[in-house]
Short mmCIF file of C-alpha atoms in Angstrom, two decimals:
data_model
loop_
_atom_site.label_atom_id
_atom_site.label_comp_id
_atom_site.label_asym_id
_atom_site.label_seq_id
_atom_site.Cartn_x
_atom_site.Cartn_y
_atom_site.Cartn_z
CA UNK A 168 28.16 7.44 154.70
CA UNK A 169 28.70 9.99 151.73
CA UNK A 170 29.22 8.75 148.29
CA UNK A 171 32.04 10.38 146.10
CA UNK A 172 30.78 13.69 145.02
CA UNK A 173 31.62 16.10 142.18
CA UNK A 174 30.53 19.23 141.38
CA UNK A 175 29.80 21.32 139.62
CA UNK A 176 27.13 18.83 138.38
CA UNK A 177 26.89 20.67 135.05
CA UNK A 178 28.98 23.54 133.52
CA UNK A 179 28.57 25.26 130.34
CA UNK A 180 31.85 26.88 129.57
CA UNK A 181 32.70 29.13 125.94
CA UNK A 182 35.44 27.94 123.69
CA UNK A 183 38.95 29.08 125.40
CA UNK A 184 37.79 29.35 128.96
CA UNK A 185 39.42 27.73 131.56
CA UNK A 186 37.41 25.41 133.74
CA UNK A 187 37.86 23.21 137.44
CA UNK A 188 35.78 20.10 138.61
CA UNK A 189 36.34 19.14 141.84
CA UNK A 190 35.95 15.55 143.42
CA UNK A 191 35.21 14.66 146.87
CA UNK A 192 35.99 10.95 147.20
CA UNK A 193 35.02 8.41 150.12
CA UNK A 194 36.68 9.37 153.32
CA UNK A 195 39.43 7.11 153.63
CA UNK A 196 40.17 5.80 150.09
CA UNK A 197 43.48 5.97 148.90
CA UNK A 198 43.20 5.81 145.02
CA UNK A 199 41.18 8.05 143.26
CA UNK A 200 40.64 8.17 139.42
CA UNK A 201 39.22 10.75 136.39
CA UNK A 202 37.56 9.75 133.37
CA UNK A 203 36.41 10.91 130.55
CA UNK A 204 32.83 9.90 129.12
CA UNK A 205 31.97 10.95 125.83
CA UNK A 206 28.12 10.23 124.69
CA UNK A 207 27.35 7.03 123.64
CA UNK A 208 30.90 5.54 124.66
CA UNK A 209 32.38 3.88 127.95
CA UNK A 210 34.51 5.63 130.23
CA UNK A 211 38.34 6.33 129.67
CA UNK A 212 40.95 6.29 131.68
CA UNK A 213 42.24 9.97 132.38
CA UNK A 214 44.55 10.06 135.38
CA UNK A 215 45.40 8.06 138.97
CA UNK A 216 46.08 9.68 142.02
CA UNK A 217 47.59 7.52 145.24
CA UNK A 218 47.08 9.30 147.98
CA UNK A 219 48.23 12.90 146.64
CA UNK A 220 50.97 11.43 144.16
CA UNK A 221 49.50 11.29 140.90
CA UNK A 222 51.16 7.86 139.45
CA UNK A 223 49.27 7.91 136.14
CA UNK A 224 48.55 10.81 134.13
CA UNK A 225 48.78 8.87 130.91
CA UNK A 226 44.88 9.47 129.90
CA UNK A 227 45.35 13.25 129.96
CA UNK A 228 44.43 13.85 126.12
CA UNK A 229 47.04 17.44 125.99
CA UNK A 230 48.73 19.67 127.95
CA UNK A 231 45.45 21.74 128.71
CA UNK A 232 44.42 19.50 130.72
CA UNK A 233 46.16 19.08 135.07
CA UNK A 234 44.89 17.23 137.77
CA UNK A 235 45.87 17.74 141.32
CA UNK A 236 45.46 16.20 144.69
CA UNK A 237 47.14 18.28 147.11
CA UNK A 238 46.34 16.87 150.36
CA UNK A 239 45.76 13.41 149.43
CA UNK A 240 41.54 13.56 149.60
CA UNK A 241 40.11 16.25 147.47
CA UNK A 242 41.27 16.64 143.62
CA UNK A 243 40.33 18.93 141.29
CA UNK A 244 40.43 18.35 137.07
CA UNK A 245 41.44 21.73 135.50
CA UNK A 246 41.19 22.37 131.97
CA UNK A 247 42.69 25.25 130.21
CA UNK A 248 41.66 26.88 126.94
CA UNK A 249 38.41 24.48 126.46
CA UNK A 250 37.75 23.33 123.19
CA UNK A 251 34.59 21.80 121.95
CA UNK A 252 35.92 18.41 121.86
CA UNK A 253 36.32 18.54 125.87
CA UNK A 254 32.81 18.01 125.90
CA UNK A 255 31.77 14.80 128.07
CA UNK A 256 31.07 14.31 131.38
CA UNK A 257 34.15 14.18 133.25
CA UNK A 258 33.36 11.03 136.18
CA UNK A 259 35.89 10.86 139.49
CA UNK A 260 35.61 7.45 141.34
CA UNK A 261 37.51 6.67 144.55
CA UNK A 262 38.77 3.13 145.75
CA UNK A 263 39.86 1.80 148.99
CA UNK A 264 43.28 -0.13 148.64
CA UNK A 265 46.35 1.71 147.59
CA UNK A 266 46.72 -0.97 144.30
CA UNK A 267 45.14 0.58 141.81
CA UNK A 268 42.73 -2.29 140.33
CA UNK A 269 42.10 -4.49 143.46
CA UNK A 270 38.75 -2.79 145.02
CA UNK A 271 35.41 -1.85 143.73
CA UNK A 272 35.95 1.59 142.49
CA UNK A 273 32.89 4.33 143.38
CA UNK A 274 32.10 6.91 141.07
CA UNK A 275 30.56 10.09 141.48
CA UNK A 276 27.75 11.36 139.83
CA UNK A 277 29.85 13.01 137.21
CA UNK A 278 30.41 16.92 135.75
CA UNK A 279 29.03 17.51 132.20
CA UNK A 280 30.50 19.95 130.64
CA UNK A 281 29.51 21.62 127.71
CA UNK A 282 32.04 23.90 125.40
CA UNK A 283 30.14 26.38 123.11
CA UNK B 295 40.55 -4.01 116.43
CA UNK B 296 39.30 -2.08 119.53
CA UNK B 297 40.68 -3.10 122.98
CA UNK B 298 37.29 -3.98 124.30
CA UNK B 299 34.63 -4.51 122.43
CA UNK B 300 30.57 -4.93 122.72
CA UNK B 301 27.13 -4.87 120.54
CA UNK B 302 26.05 -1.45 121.25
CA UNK B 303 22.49 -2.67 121.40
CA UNK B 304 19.63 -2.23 121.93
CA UNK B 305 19.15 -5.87 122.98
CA UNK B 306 15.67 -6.55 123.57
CA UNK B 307 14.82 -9.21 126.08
CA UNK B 308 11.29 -10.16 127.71
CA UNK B 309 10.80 -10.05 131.26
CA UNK B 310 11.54 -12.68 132.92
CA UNK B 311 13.69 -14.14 129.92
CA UNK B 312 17.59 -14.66 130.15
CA UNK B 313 19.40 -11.87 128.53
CA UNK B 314 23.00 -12.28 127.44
CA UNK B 315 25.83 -9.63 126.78
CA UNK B 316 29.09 -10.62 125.36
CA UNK B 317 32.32 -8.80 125.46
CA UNK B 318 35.63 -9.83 123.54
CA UNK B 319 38.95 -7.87 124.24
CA UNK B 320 42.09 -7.68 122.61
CA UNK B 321 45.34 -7.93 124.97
CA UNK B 322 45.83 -11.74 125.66
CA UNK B 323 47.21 -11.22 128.95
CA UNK B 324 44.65 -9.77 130.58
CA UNK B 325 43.55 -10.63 133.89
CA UNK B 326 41.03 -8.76 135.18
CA UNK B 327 37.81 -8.31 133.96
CA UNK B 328 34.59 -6.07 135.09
CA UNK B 329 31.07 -5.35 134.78
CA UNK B 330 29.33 -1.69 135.12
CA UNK B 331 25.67 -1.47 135.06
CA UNK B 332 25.08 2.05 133.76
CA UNK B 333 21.49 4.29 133.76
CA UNK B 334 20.87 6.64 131.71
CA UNK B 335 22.45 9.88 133.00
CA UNK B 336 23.56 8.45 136.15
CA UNK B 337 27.39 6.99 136.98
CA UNK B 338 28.03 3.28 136.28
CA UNK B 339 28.11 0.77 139.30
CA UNK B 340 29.95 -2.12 139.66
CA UNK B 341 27.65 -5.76 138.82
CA UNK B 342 30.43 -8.37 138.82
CA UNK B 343 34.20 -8.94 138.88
CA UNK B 344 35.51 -11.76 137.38
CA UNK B 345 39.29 -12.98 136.92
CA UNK B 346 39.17 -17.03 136.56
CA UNK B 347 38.12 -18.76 133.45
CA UNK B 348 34.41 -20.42 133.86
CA UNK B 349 31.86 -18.73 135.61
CA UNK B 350 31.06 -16.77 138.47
CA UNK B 351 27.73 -16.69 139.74
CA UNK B 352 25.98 -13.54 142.56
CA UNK B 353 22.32 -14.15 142.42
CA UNK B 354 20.59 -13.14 139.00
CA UNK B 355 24.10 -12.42 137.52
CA UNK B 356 26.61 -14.61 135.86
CA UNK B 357 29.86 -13.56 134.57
CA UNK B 358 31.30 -16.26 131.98
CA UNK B 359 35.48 -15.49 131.17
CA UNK B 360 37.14 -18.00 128.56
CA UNK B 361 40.80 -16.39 128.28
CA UNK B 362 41.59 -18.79 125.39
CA UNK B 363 38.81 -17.22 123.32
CA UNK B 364 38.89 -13.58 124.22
CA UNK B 365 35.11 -13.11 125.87
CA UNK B 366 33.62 -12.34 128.50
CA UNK B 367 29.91 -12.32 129.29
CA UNK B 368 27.30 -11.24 131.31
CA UNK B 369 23.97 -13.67 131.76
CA UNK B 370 20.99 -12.04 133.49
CA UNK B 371 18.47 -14.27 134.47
CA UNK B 372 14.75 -13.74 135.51
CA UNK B 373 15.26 -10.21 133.52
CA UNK B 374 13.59 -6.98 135.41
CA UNK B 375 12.55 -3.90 133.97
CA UNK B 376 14.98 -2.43 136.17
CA UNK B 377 17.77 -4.19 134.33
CA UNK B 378 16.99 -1.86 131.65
CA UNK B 379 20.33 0.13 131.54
CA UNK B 380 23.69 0.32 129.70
CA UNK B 381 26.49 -2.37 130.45
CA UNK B 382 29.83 -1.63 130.31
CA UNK B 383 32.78 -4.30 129.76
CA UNK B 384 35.89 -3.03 131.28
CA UNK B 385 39.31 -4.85 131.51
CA UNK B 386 42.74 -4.15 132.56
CA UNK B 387 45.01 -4.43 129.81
CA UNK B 388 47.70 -6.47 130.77
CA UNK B 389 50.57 -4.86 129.05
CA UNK B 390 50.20 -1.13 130.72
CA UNK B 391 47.89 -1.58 133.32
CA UNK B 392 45.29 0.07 132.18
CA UNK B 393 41.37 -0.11 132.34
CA UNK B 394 39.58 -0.22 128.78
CA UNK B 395 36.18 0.23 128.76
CA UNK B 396 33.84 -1.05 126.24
CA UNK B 397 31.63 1.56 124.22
CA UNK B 398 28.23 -0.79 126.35
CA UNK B 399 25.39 -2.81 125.34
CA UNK B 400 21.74 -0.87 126.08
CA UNK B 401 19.62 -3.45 127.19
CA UNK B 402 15.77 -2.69 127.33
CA UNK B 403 13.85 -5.22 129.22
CA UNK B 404 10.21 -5.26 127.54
CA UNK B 405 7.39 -6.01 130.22
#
């Protein structure tokens, strides 16, 4: 079957644009997850969805940035007003089991984004 | 002191040697500790979970936890060039349940 999937895979966006990355988890799986990659560091935690409740938005570094899960499968990652620190590649991984941390979470290939 | 922390690397390791990444972490409560194996511009993939002190073994990999110390590691034996790759340590901090990722070790498997 299909993996998780993101797209777009890259996006080059000027300073104060507003962008949207869009995740297509596993069919089926509950949680679903955004991080944040920066170059050269690991992954960090940016928000947990549950279905389409979001539970943990905690990671979000400011207000620019919203995540959203309407329906429970599909989310999209919007960030308003880039700056050039929002530069990373943004990674959504999916997860079977409605609690958070017990299964194997898949991630997608990722969304690098690039503010000029 | 960072949450999680690793040798950035590059650790060097012959083929067919053992190579060895360590991990310590801050939050004394944790309980659950991970394992990415990460390519170069690719998303990481899970290698080993591991939440029991001593070690856990799934064929060339062995995860080693000692709570009482703080570290975690990762043993690869019979090394591959294809083991070349970044490893991520990631653990779930006990106090909000949260996953911390370490920054990685490259590891570059000479043949």
């Amino acid at each position: 079957g299909a993996g998780v999937s993101q797209s777009p895979r890259y996006k080059v966006a000027k300073r104060g644009q507003d962008v949207a990355l869009r995740c297509d988890p596993i069919s089926g799986h509950v949680s679903l997850f955004w991080y944040q990659q920066a170059l050269g560091q690991g992954p960090e935690f940016l928000t947990y969805f549950q279905n389409e409740a979001q539970l943990d938005k905690s990671g979000l570094p400011s207000d620019r940035f919203f995540a959203e899960r309407p329906e429970g499968s599909v989310s999209t990652l919007k960030i308003q007003r880039t700056q050039q620190e929002d530069s990373a590649v943004y990674l959504c991984a999916s997860s079977l089991a409605a609690s958070r941390w017990v299964n194997e979470q898949f991630f997608g290939p990722g969304t690098r984004l690039t503010v000029l | 002191q960072k949450e999680v922390e690793q040798n950035s690397g590059p650790l060097s390791v012959p083929e067919g040697a053992i190579a060895s990444l360590n991990c310590t972490y801050s939050d004394r409560g944790s309980q659950s500790f991970f394992w990415y194996r990460q390519y170069s511009g690719k998303s990481p993939e899970l290698i080993m979970s591991i939440y029991s002190n001593g070690d856990k073994e799934d064929g060339r990999f062995t995860a080693q936890l000692n709570k009482a110390s703080q570290y975690v590691s990762l043993l690869i034996r019979d090394s591959q060039p294809s083991d070349s790759a970044t490893y991520l340590c990631a653990v779930i901090a006990n106090r909000d349940d949260k996953i911390i990722f370490g920054k990685g070790t490259r590891l570059h498997i000479l043949p």
